[in-house]
Tab-separated table of C-alpha atoms and ligand atoms in Angstrom:
chain	number	residue	atom	x	y	z
A	1	MET	CA	21.787	-21.435	19.200
A	2	ARG	CA	21.385	-17.757	18.424
A	3	SER	CA	18.207	-15.918	19.209
A	4	ASN	CA	16.146	-13.768	16.907
A	5	VAL	CA	17.408	-10.201	16.761
A	6	GLY	CA	14.560	-7.750	16.354
A	7	GLU	CA	15.930	-5.251	13.863
A	8	GLN	CA	17.957	-7.557	11.649
A	9	PHE	CA	16.915	-9.609	8.664
A	10	SER	CA	17.978	-13.256	8.687
A	11	ARG	CA	17.731	-15.739	5.856
A	12	VAL	CA	15.311	-18.573	6.455
A	13	PRO	CA	17.404	-21.786	6.539
A	14	ALA	CA	16.923	-24.353	3.795
A	15	THR	CA	16.321	-27.359	6.040
A	16	ASP	CA	16.160	-28.435	9.660
A	17	ALA	CA	19.878	-29.261	9.627
A	18	ASP	CA	20.733	-25.629	8.771
A	19	ARG	CA	18.505	-24.181	11.424
A	20	ALA	CA	20.434	-21.779	13.680
A	21	VAL	CA	17.523	-20.345	15.635
A	22	GLU	CA	15.081	-22.588	17.479
A	23	GLY	CA	11.545	-22.401	16.162
A	24	ARG	CA	12.299	-20.640	12.913
A	25	PRO	CA	10.590	-22.288	9.937
A	26	THR	CA	12.673	-23.676	7.102
A	27	ARG	CA	12.458	-22.926	3.396
A	28	ASN	CA	11.268	-26.463	2.755
A	29	GLU	CA	8.409	-26.037	5.219
A	30	VAL	CA	7.415	-22.751	3.595
A	31	LEU	CA	7.438	-24.260	0.103
A	32	SER	CA	5.404	-27.248	1.324
A	33	PHE	CA	2.871	-24.932	2.913
A	34	TRP	CA	2.126	-23.139	-0.369
A	35	GLU	CA	2.067	-26.379	-2.304
A	36	ASP	CA	-0.039	-28.403	0.136
A	37	ARG	CA	-2.568	-25.727	0.935
A	38	TYR	CA	-2.872	-23.794	-2.363
A	39	GLY	CA	-1.272	-26.060	-4.959
A	40	ILE	CA	1.401	-23.493	-5.851
A	41	PRO	CA	4.436	-25.417	-7.150
A	42	PRO	CA	7.787	-24.687	-5.402
A	43	GLY	CA	9.295	-23.585	-8.730
A	44	VAL	CA	7.206	-20.396	-8.558
A	45	PHE	CA	9.467	-19.230	-5.718
A	46	GLU	CA	12.738	-20.261	-7.327
A	47	ALA	CA	14.060	-16.678	-7.623
A	48	HIS	CA	13.090	-15.805	-4.064
A	49	ARG	CA	14.792	-16.247	-0.736
A	50	PHE	CA	12.731	-16.000	2.424
A	51	TRP	CA	13.880	-13.703	5.223
A	52	GLU	CA	12.671	-13.108	8.742
A	53	LYS	CA	12.751	-9.903	10.792
A	54	GLY	CA	11.751	-10.129	14.410
A	55	SER	CA	9.828	-13.319	14.745
A	56	GLY	CA	6.805	-14.595	13.007
A	57	LYS	CA	6.845	-12.558	9.799
A	58	LEU	CA	8.535	-13.798	6.612
A	59	TRP	CA	9.513	-11.705	3.595
A	60	ALA	CA	10.085	-12.848	-0.006
A	61	PHE	CA	13.089	-11.156	-1.616
A	62	SER	CA	14.671	-11.826	-5.019
A	63	GLY	CA	17.738	-9.564	-4.662
A	64	ASP	CA	21.035	-9.849	-2.775
A	65	ALA	CA	21.572	-8.669	0.785
A	66	PRO	CA	24.026	-9.587	3.540
A	67	GLU	CA	22.886	-11.769	6.436
A	68	GLY	CA	21.856	-9.686	9.450
A	69	THR	CA	21.314	-6.505	7.471
A	70	GLU	CA	19.427	-3.737	9.281
A	71	VAL	CA	17.087	-2.164	6.735
A	72	GLU	CA	13.413	-1.240	6.658
A	73	ALA	CA	12.264	-3.912	4.239
A	74	LEU	CA	13.480	-6.728	1.976
A	75	GLY	CA	11.081	-7.503	-0.860
A	76	ILE	CA	7.467	-8.037	0.193
A	77	THR	CA	5.877	-9.345	3.375
A	78	PHE	CA	4.860	-12.847	2.576
A	79	LEU	CA	3.691	-15.149	5.346
A	80	ARG	CA	2.835	-14.938	9.032
A	81	VAL	CA	4.135	-17.993	10.832
A	82	ARG	CA	3.702	-17.017	14.468
A	83	GLN	CA	0.290	-18.605	14.954
A	84	GLU	CA	-0.493	-22.280	14.510
A	85	HIS	CA	-2.235	-21.661	11.191
A	86	TRP	CA	0.113	-19.856	8.854
A	87	LYS	CA	-1.412	-16.858	7.135
A	88	PRO	CA	-0.398	-15.512	3.711
A	89	THR	CA	-0.304	-11.724	3.290
A	90	THR	CA	-2.437	-9.778	0.823
A	91	ASP	CA	0.716	-8.860	-1.099
A	92	ALA	CA	1.909	-12.457	-1.381
A	93	VAL	CA	-1.484	-13.587	-2.622
A	94	GLN	CA	-1.648	-10.775	-5.171
A	95	ARG	CA	1.889	-11.512	-6.359
A	96	PHE	CA	1.908	-15.337	-6.391
A	97	GLY	CA	-1.750	-16.374	-6.053
A	98	ARG	CA	-2.370	-16.692	-9.781
A	99	HIS	CA	-0.587	-20.053	-9.578
A	100	ALA	CA	-2.974	-21.434	-6.943
A	101	THR	CA	-5.182	-24.392	-7.813
A	102	GLN	CA	-6.962	-25.116	-4.525
A	103	ASN	CA	-8.477	-23.263	-1.589
A	104	VAL	CA	-9.233	-20.433	-3.999
A	105	ILE	CA	-12.738	-19.009	-3.913
A	106	THR	CA	-13.737	-17.064	-7.020
A	107	VAL	CA	-16.463	-14.605	-6.098
A	108	ASP	CA	-18.926	-12.493	-8.095
A	109	ALA	CA	-18.571	-8.744	-8.654
A	110	GLU	CA	-20.697	-7.680	-5.682
A	111	THR	CA	-18.960	-10.053	-3.246
A	112	ALA	CA	-15.572	-8.853	-4.529
A	113	ARG	CA	-16.551	-5.225	-3.927
A	114	ARG	CA	-17.635	-5.947	-0.364
A	115	PHE	CA	-14.535	-8.053	0.267
A	116	ILE	CA	-12.076	-5.302	-0.778
A	117	ALA	CA	-14.071	-2.837	1.354
A	118	GLY	CA	-13.216	-5.061	4.346
A	119	GLU	CA	-16.680	-6.549	4.945
A	120	ASP	CA	-17.514	-10.033	6.233
A	121	GLN	CA	-20.240	-11.880	4.335
A	122	PRO	CA	-21.897	-15.297	4.031
A	123	VAL	CA	-20.599	-17.502	1.184
A	124	ASP	CA	-21.121	-21.004	-0.183
A	125	TRP	CA	-17.944	-23.010	0.309
A	126	ASP	CA	-17.862	-26.723	0.942
A	127	GLY	CA	-14.326	-26.936	2.313
A	128	GLU	CA	-13.066	-26.727	5.881
A	129	TRP	CA	-12.479	-23.532	7.810
A	130	GLY	CA	-9.213	-21.711	7.118
A	131	TYR	CA	-7.522	-19.046	5.030
A	132	LEU	CA	-8.698	-18.917	1.417
A	133	ILE	CA	-7.364	-16.998	-1.547
A	134	VAL	CA	-10.211	-14.768	-2.690
A	135	ALA	CA	-10.254	-14.050	-6.442
A	136	HIS	CA	-12.537	-12.522	-9.045
A	137	GLU	CA	-12.665	-12.239	-12.832
A	138	LEU	CA	-10.982	-9.144	-14.216
A	139	ALA	CA	-10.492	-8.586	-17.946
A	140	ASP	CA	-11.620	-12.229	-18.406
A	141	VAL	CA	-8.936	-13.796	-16.215
A	142	ARG	CA	-9.102	-14.926	-12.582
A	143	GLU	CA	-7.167	-12.462	-10.428
A	144	PRO	CA	-6.461	-12.926	-6.700
A	145	ILE	CA	-7.518	-10.024	-4.459
A	146	GLY	CA	-6.424	-11.131	-0.994
A	147	VAL	CA	-6.975	-13.504	1.887
A	148	GLY	CA	-10.321	-14.378	3.440
A	149	LEU	CA	-10.879	-16.421	6.584
A	150	TYR	CA	-13.666	-18.915	5.951
A	151	LEU	CA	-15.399	-19.748	9.256
A	152	HIS	CA	-18.984	-20.797	10.120
A	153	GLY	CA	-20.324	-20.157	6.605
A	154	GLU	CA	-18.844	-16.692	6.530
A	155	LEU	CA	-15.986	-15.159	4.529
A	156	ARG	CA	-14.107	-12.704	6.728
A	157	SER	CA	-12.088	-10.175	4.773
A	158	GLN	CA	-8.433	-9.993	5.916
A	159	ILE	CA	-7.646	-6.988	3.715
A	160	PRO	CA	-5.587	-4.593	5.889
A	161	LYS	CA	-7.235	-1.242	6.636
A	162	GLY	CA	-4.806	0.692	4.440
A	163	ARG	CA	-5.624	-1.473	1.432
A	164	GLN	CA	-9.413	-1.398	1.786
A	165	ARG	CA	-11.157	0.507	-1.000
A	166	SER	CA	-14.644	1.295	-2.179
A	167	VAL	CA	-14.384	0.248	-5.802
B	1	MET	CA	5.417	36.382	-9.226
B	2	ILE	CA	8.435	34.108	-8.743
B	3	LEU	CA	8.244	32.589	-12.215
B	4	GLU	CA	9.025	36.029	-13.701
B	5	ARG	CA	12.658	35.399	-12.877
B	6	TYR	CA	12.749	32.839	-15.707
B	7	ARG	CA	11.407	35.172	-18.425
B	8	GLY	CA	14.861	35.451	-20.017
B	9	LEU	CA	15.300	31.659	-20.158
B	10	ILE	CA	12.006	30.715	-21.792
B	11	ASP	CA	10.905	31.431	-25.342
B	12	SER	CA	7.101	32.006	-25.571
B	13	PHE	CA	6.933	32.996	-21.915
B	14	ASP	CA	3.183	33.748	-22.150
B	15	ALA	CA	2.414	30.196	-23.271
B	16	PHE	CA	4.537	28.999	-20.356
B	17	ARG	CA	2.560	31.148	-17.890
B	18	ASP	CA	-0.796	30.031	-19.322
B	19	ALA	CA	0.178	26.363	-19.089
B	20	CYS	CA	1.209	26.831	-15.436
B	21	ASP	CA	-2.349	27.958	-14.654
B	22	ARG	CA	-4.033	24.880	-16.161
B	23	PRO	CA	-4.661	21.734	-14.092
B	24	LEU	CA	-2.773	18.581	-15.051
B	25	PRO	CA	-4.400	15.542	-16.632
B	26	SER	CA	-4.462	12.432	-14.415
B	27	VAL	CA	-1.954	9.839	-15.643
B	28	VAL	CA	-1.241	6.258	-14.579
B	29	ARG	CA	1.647	3.971	-15.489
B	30	VAL	CA	0.971	0.320	-16.257
B	31	ASN	CA	2.970	-1.888	-13.860
B	32	THR	CA	4.222	-4.522	-16.278
B	33	LEU	CA	5.290	-6.756	-13.378
B	34	LYS	CA	1.611	-7.527	-12.848
B	35	ALA	CA	-0.282	-6.862	-16.080
B	36	SER	CA	0.180	-6.099	-19.762
B	37	ILE	CA	-0.947	-2.790	-21.273
B	38	GLU	CA	-3.709	-4.664	-23.128
B	39	ARG	CA	-5.061	-6.251	-19.983
B	40	VAL	CA	-5.112	-2.931	-18.134
B	41	GLU	CA	-6.854	-1.238	-21.053
B	42	ARG	CA	-9.437	-3.982	-21.064
B	43	ALA	CA	-10.069	-3.694	-17.314
B	44	LEU	CA	-10.288	0.109	-17.479
B	45	ALA	CA	-12.743	-0.074	-20.356
B	46	ASP	CA	-14.836	-2.691	-18.473
B	47	GLY	CA	-14.848	-0.347	-15.469
B	48	GLY	CA	-16.157	2.504	-17.611
B	49	TYR	CA	-12.936	4.568	-17.641
B	50	ALA	CA	-11.787	6.403	-20.752
B	51	TYR	CA	-8.029	6.577	-21.383
B	52	GLU	CA	-5.497	7.745	-23.920
B	53	GLN	CA	-2.001	6.315	-24.406
B	54	CYS	CA	1.017	8.678	-24.242
B	55	SER	CA	2.856	8.315	-27.551
B	56	TRP	CA	6.384	8.624	-26.107
B	57	TYR	CA	5.748	6.016	-23.406
B	58	PRO	CA	3.069	3.380	-24.170
B	59	GLU	CA	2.784	2.281	-20.513
B	60	LEU	CA	1.507	5.754	-19.574
B	61	LEU	CA	-2.251	6.253	-19.870
B	62	ARG	CA	-4.056	9.565	-19.473
B	63	LEU	CA	-7.273	8.827	-17.584
B	64	SER	CA	-10.708	10.385	-17.500
B	65	THR	CA	-10.916	10.071	-13.697
B	66	ASP	CA	-9.163	11.821	-10.830
B	67	THR	CA	-9.630	8.857	-8.515
B	68	PRO	CA	-7.924	5.904	-10.209
B	69	GLY	CA	-7.157	4.674	-6.655
B	70	ASN	CA	-10.701	3.335	-6.397
B	71	SER	CA	-10.453	1.057	-9.411
B	72	TRP	CA	-9.720	-2.671	-9.603
B	73	PRO	CA	-6.551	-2.210	-11.693
B	74	TYR	CA	-5.207	-0.007	-8.888
B	75	VAL	CA	-6.191	-2.444	-6.139
B	76	HIS	CA	-4.288	-5.206	-7.942
B	77	GLY	CA	-1.173	-3.089	-8.458
B	78	TRP	CA	-1.623	-3.105	-12.236
B	79	ILE	CA	-1.393	0.693	-12.365
B	80	TYR	CA	0.424	3.438	-10.468
B	81	GLY	CA	-0.599	7.123	-10.504
B	82	GLN	CA	2.418	9.036	-11.805
B	83	GLU	CA	2.835	12.437	-13.379
B	84	GLU	CA	3.686	11.970	-17.066
B	85	VAL	CA	6.978	13.874	-17.175
B	86	SER	CA	8.243	12.240	-13.987
B	87	ALA	CA	8.443	8.960	-15.902
B	88	LEU	CA	11.404	10.372	-17.849
B	89	PRO	CA	14.393	9.861	-15.487
B	90	ALA	CA	13.923	6.119	-14.903
B	91	ARG	CA	13.557	5.750	-18.670
B	92	VAL	CA	16.830	7.637	-19.170
B	93	LEU	CA	18.554	5.494	-16.534
B	94	SER	CA	17.200	2.403	-18.298
B	95	PRO	CA	18.499	-0.310	-15.955
B	96	SER	CA	18.649	-3.939	-17.091
B	97	ALA	CA	17.362	-7.039	-15.343
B	98	GLY	CA	20.089	-8.169	-12.945
B	99	ASP	CA	21.640	-4.726	-12.260
B	100	ARG	CA	22.333	-3.231	-8.831
B	101	VAL	CA	20.495	0.068	-8.770
B	102	LEU	CA	20.215	2.853	-6.193
B	103	ASP	CA	17.206	5.159	-5.944
B	104	ALA	CA	18.731	7.722	-3.559
B	105	CYS	CA	15.618	9.813	-2.712
B	106	ALA	CA	12.921	7.312	-3.419
B	107	ALA	CA	9.735	8.040	-1.461
B	108	PRO	CA	6.854	7.678	-2.155
B	109	GLY	CA	8.116	5.323	-4.830
B	110	SER	CA	6.756	6.261	-8.234
B	111	LYS	CA	10.197	5.961	-9.793
B	112	THR	CA	11.178	3.017	-7.580
B	113	THR	CA	8.259	0.933	-8.808
B	114	GLN	CA	9.007	2.022	-12.364
B	115	LEU	CA	12.666	0.947	-11.974
B	116	GLY	CA	11.515	-2.375	-10.514
B	117	ALA	CA	9.411	-2.978	-13.614
B	118	LEU	CA	12.221	-1.916	-15.981
B	119	MET	CA	14.482	-4.414	-14.165
B	120	ASP	CA	11.804	-7.084	-14.527
B	121	ASP	CA	12.012	-7.579	-10.749
B	122	ARG	CA	15.524	-9.057	-11.056
B	123	GLY	CA	18.879	-7.867	-9.702
B	124	THR	CA	18.795	-5.650	-6.614
B	125	LEU	CA	17.067	-2.302	-6.287
B	126	ILE	CA	17.782	-0.109	-3.269
B	127	ALA	CA	15.169	2.509	-2.365
B	128	ASN	CA	16.552	5.007	0.132
B	129	ASP	CA	14.917	8.047	1.710
B	130	ALA	CA	15.608	10.169	4.775
B	131	ASN	CA	11.937	10.479	5.736
B	132	LEU	CA	10.473	7.453	7.534
B	133	GLY	CA	6.857	8.539	7.099
B	134	ARG	CA	7.296	8.853	3.349
B	135	LEU	CA	9.159	5.527	3.299
B	136	SER	CA	6.161	3.795	4.767
B	137	ALA	CA	4.084	5.042	1.817
B	138	LEU	CA	6.818	3.742	-0.481
B	139	ARG	CA	6.670	0.322	1.135
B	140	THR	CA	2.926	0.101	0.638
B	141	ASN	CA	3.264	1.177	-2.994
B	142	ALA	CA	6.121	-1.197	-3.776
B	143	GLN	CA	4.325	-4.130	-2.154
B	144	ARG	CA	1.139	-3.404	-4.059
B	145	CYS	CA	3.187	-3.384	-7.264
B	146	GLY	CA	4.778	-6.717	-6.293
B	147	VAL	CA	8.385	-5.457	-6.463
B	148	THR	CA	10.339	-8.239	-4.731
B	149	ASN	CA	13.935	-7.281	-5.647
B	150	LEU	CA	13.745	-4.216	-3.389
B	151	ILE	CA	15.726	-3.195	-0.299
B	152	VAL	CA	14.120	-0.274	1.548
B	153	ASN	CA	16.605	1.800	3.534
B	154	SER	CA	16.351	4.916	5.638
B	155	ALA	CA	19.408	7.205	5.613
B	156	ASP	CA	20.665	10.628	4.635
B	157	ALA	CA	21.709	10.075	1.016
B	158	GLN	CA	24.600	12.549	1.450
B	159	THR	CA	26.411	10.073	3.654
B	160	LEU	CA	24.902	6.781	2.466
B	161	SER	CA	26.789	3.682	3.649
B	162	LEU	CA	26.953	0.665	1.337
B	163	ALA	CA	27.344	-1.780	4.229
B	164	PRO	CA	23.639	-2.707	4.554
B	165	PHE	CA	23.691	-3.756	0.875
B	166	GLY	CA	26.892	-5.811	0.967
B	167	GLY	CA	29.411	-3.055	0.163
B	168	GLU	CA	29.476	-3.423	-3.639
B	169	PRO	CA	29.135	-0.253	-5.765
B	170	PHE	CA	25.995	0.276	-7.852
B	171	ASP	CA	25.686	-0.147	-11.618
B	172	HIS	CA	23.300	2.807	-11.809
B	173	ALA	CA	21.812	5.435	-9.548
B	174	LEU	CA	18.744	7.641	-9.771
B	175	VAL	CA	19.063	10.933	-7.895
B	176	ASP	CA	15.611	12.516	-7.761
B	177	VAL	CA	16.411	15.153	-5.159
B	178	PRO	CA	14.236	17.240	-2.830
B	179	CYS	CA	13.729	20.596	-4.566
B	180	SER	CA	11.671	23.793	-4.548
B	181	CYS	CA	9.059	22.029	-6.732
B	182	GLU	CA	8.270	25.034	-8.936
B	183	GLY	CA	7.366	22.663	-11.754
B	184	THR	CA	4.510	21.117	-9.741
B	185	ILE	CA	2.526	24.376	-9.828
B	186	ARG	CA	-0.143	22.820	-12.073
B	187	LYS	CA	-0.813	20.029	-9.588
B	188	ASN	CA	-0.383	22.192	-6.531
B	189	PRO	CA	-1.284	25.873	-7.162
B	190	THR	CA	0.188	26.920	-3.811
B	191	ALA	CA	3.601	25.386	-4.597
B	192	LEU	CA	5.289	28.798	-4.840
B	193	GLU	CA	3.755	30.425	-1.786
B	194	ASP	CA	6.705	29.670	0.476
B	195	TRP	CA	9.355	30.251	-2.182
B	196	ASP	CA	12.452	31.793	-0.687
B	197	ILE	CA	15.930	32.282	-2.217
B	198	ASP	CA	17.650	31.162	0.973
B	199	HIS	CA	15.637	27.962	0.895
B	200	VAL	CA	16.665	27.429	-2.743
B	201	ARG	CA	20.332	27.933	-1.797
B	202	GLY	CA	19.991	25.515	1.102
B	203	LEU	CA	18.456	22.899	-1.176
B	204	SER	CA	21.248	23.429	-3.675
B	205	GLY	CA	23.776	22.408	-1.028
B	206	ILE	CA	21.861	19.249	-0.112
B	207	GLN	CA	21.414	18.392	-3.797
B	208	ARG	CA	25.173	18.617	-4.376
B	209	GLY	CA	25.828	16.404	-1.368
B	210	ILE	CA	23.354	13.764	-2.519
B	211	LEU	CA	24.566	13.751	-6.138
B	212	ARG	CA	28.236	13.569	-5.057
B	213	ARG	CA	27.606	10.576	-2.825
B	214	ALA	CA	25.618	8.765	-5.524
B	215	ILE	CA	28.447	9.216	-8.039
B	216	GLN	CA	31.000	7.951	-5.517
B	217	ALA	CA	28.851	4.885	-4.858
B	218	THR	CA	28.491	4.003	-8.560
B	219	ARG	CA	31.064	1.937	-10.464
B	220	ALA	CA	33.113	3.364	-13.351
B	221	GLY	CA	31.089	3.029	-16.555
B	222	GLY	CA	27.834	3.235	-14.615
B	223	THR	CA	25.124	5.838	-15.091
B	224	VAL	CA	23.717	8.409	-12.684
B	225	VAL	CA	20.560	10.329	-13.575
B	226	TYR	CA	19.870	13.602	-11.772
B	227	SER	CA	16.363	15.065	-11.797
B	228	THR	CA	14.266	17.802	-10.188
B	229	CYS	CA	10.805	19.200	-10.717
B	230	THR	CA	11.985	22.797	-10.588
B	231	PHE	CA	13.166	25.513	-12.988
B	232	ALA	CA	15.723	27.194	-10.716
B	233	PRO	CA	19.239	26.955	-12.250
B	234	GLU	CA	20.605	27.066	-8.688
B	235	GLU	CA	19.101	23.586	-8.171
B	236	ASN	CA	19.850	22.261	-11.648
B	237	GLU	CA	22.813	23.390	-13.768
B	238	ALA	CA	24.639	24.909	-10.760
B	239	VAL	CA	24.515	21.547	-8.974
B	240	LEU	CA	25.861	19.712	-12.020
B	241	ASP	CA	28.591	22.318	-12.503
B	242	ALA	CA	29.757	22.008	-8.893
B	243	VAL	CA	29.813	18.223	-8.990
B	244	LEU	CA	31.708	18.090	-12.308
B	245	GLU	CA	34.576	19.874	-10.557
B	246	THR	CA	35.044	17.349	-7.804
B	247	GLU	CA	33.719	13.973	-9.016
B	248	ARG	CA	34.790	11.526	-11.713
B	249	CYS	CA	31.950	11.949	-14.176
B	250	ARG	CA	30.737	13.698	-17.324
B	251	ILE	CA	27.343	14.858	-18.521
B	252	VAL	CA	26.215	12.982	-21.616
B	253	PRO	CA	23.352	13.629	-24.069
B	254	PHE	CA	20.240	11.421	-24.130
B	255	GLU	CA	17.352	10.874	-26.510
B	256	THR	CA	13.697	11.514	-25.742
B	257	GLN	CA	10.628	12.079	-27.880
B	258	LEU	CA	9.473	14.773	-25.460
B	259	ASP	CA	9.960	18.377	-26.532
B	260	THR	CA	12.780	19.757	-24.363
B	261	ARG	CA	15.230	22.672	-24.082
B	262	PRO	CA	18.951	22.394	-23.298
B	263	GLY	CA	20.365	23.205	-19.873
B	264	VAL	CA	21.467	26.840	-19.503
B	265	THR	CA	25.130	27.845	-19.262
B	266	GLU	CA	24.517	31.324	-17.858
B	267	TRP	CA	22.347	32.509	-15.002
B	268	GLU	CA	22.488	35.875	-13.273
B	269	ASP	CA	26.222	36.486	-12.773
B	270	LYS	CA	27.226	32.804	-13.049
B	271	THR	CA	28.470	30.708	-15.958
B	272	TYR	CA	28.427	26.921	-15.999
B	273	ASP	CA	30.401	24.209	-17.787
B	274	GLN	CA	29.346	23.935	-21.448
B	275	SER	CA	28.343	20.266	-21.011
B	276	VAL	CA	25.338	21.191	-18.841
B	277	GLU	CA	23.658	21.865	-22.208
B	278	ASN	CA	23.333	18.058	-22.471
B	279	ALA	CA	20.822	18.207	-19.629
B	280	ARG	CA	17.171	18.781	-20.589
B	281	ARG	CA	14.703	21.385	-19.307
B	282	ILE	CA	11.031	20.636	-19.748
B	283	TYR	CA	8.541	23.480	-19.464
B	284	PRO	CA	4.813	22.806	-18.933
B	285	HIS	CA	3.699	24.282	-22.269
B	286	LEU	CA	6.023	22.087	-24.342
B	287	ASN	CA	4.260	18.730	-23.797
B	288	ASP	CA	1.307	19.714	-21.583
B	289	THR	CA	3.016	18.246	-18.479
B	290	GLY	CA	4.509	19.510	-15.237
B	291	GLY	CA	7.914	21.218	-15.268
B	292	PHE	CA	11.054	19.101	-15.027
B	293	PHE	CA	14.842	18.916	-15.274
B	294	CYS	CA	16.845	15.803	-16.120
B	295	ALA	CA	20.559	15.116	-16.655
B	296	LYS	CA	22.398	11.912	-17.509
B	297	LEU	CA	25.885	11.435	-16.066
B	298	GLU	CA	28.390	8.776	-16.906
B	299	VAL	CA	30.764	7.772	-14.149
B	300	THR	CA	34.323	7.751	-15.479
B	301	GLY	CA	37.422	5.942	-14.183
B	302	GLU	CA	38.989	9.001	-12.618
C	401	SAM	C1	11.273	14.613	-5.150
C	401	SAM	S1	11.014	13.613	-3.731
C	401	SAM	C2	11.281	11.986	-4.380
C	401	SAM	C3	10.148	11.435	-5.222
C	401	SAM	C4	10.358	9.979	-5.590
C	401	SAM	N1	11.631	9.780	-6.283
C	401	SAM	C5	9.239	9.426	-6.432
C	401	SAM	O1	9.404	9.368	-7.646
C	401	SAM	O2	8.201	9.022	-5.890
C	401	SAM	C6	12.448	13.888	-2.769
C	401	SAM	C7	12.619	12.982	-1.559
C	401	SAM	O3	13.886	13.238	-0.977
C	401	SAM	C8	13.817	12.923	0.394
C	401	SAM	N2	14.991	13.554	1.038
C	401	SAM	C9	15.167	14.824	1.446
C	401	SAM	N3	16.408	14.993	1.936
C	401	SAM	C10	17.038	13.797	1.822
C	401	SAM	C11	18.346	13.325	2.167
C	401	SAM	N4	19.256	14.136	2.701
C	401	SAM	N5	18.638	12.023	1.928
C	401	SAM	C12	17.718	11.199	1.387
C	401	SAM	N6	16.470	11.605	1.036
C	401	SAM	C13	16.140	12.867	1.256
C	401	SAM	C14	12.466	13.460	0.793
C	401	SAM	O4	11.998	12.800	1.955
C	401	SAM	C15	11.614	13.163	-0.446
C	401	SAM	O5	10.916	11.954	-0.267
């Protein structure tokens, strides 16, 4: 088996049988994750291939690139798979989260403002702890903002520093 | 004052000078990958922002605020702050969904994200820049806009290798080169403070190198658009003239509703190929924008 090479992008294999690097997730596992946790059907990602650079961070890319290419980025960062609980990125949630049907918390205007500013705050949520898609109403439609970690009755904003804003 | 050197090129020079002293309106482009114009207008209105649509480009909205970055439409990547006239070259390039497109000097990504939207996020878009710090801003911008067909690459565009992208030539290339930025004087009143003719000549050499390489990397029948935000013929018509001599290409006319002037065929003691008149000069007083230069080149077989 090959090992992960830090600067190169490698395609995420379709299934276990195609796996060339130990421990790398497969496309099927990634699709199941989005479907099982957020109810996003696999068809939403039909145009996208998943790529890995270094280990633990997946990218979603809809164009063509050669295996092993050494570039700065391919598409958008998408999913962190290093830790036991996989964590979607803000960009993935903003790009694909409209299709989610579960583990989405739709918050009011004030909570949304505090969330995008990076604040943690108490919320009512009767599900288990874990990463939620945080959304609000904008121009009358539900729009995902980013990822929140729900833990001990609190919603912890996972918006990266560079994306925090005072709206 | 540096701009005096262009007196002979510009009709109504006083109007030109007056326009250069006025600040620019704040403009955003609707990112159609994430929201429709109507939805953005609705969200802006709900947020208490006034806006006005640009007639030549409905996705461009002139805003009543200077800080659109602190609005929900911005946070969601529905809008991108972009100077009005700088939306022209991607429009002229007009790539289709499924094309392979190079943006040779791409950071911080206003035209990259615009190209991504014009391509409907399909095909492959390559954003290249020599400056890693600026590329990191481009990455943030492209991600916020949800552009997923994008390869971000860091290289000198004068010697760009196609290997990281699979070796195939491009269908189209946008060449928005580094320049002396005279046309940004309305946004940045100190833009001309460090103006220096040797610097202009140095840029002219780099611009030729970048344009040459982009033409070589584009297939026959493909399009290359060259643009600057400067008035200096050394960085505009002179670059086109030099490249026409050595590369397989011709300069073709293009349509735009903006008020423009043709490229100039004479400057100081130089004369340029007649076809540089197909390029367009845009002066600030013509459309109440920044200054700009844009040329469309068709890559020929030989
Ligand atoms: C006019 S700016 C590009 C603006 C960009 N197209 C946009 O719309 O946001 C010119 C860019 O060229 C880059 N640059 C300068 N020399 C370069 C070279 N030799 N190769 C590639 N990029 C270069 C600079 O870092 C700068 O980001």
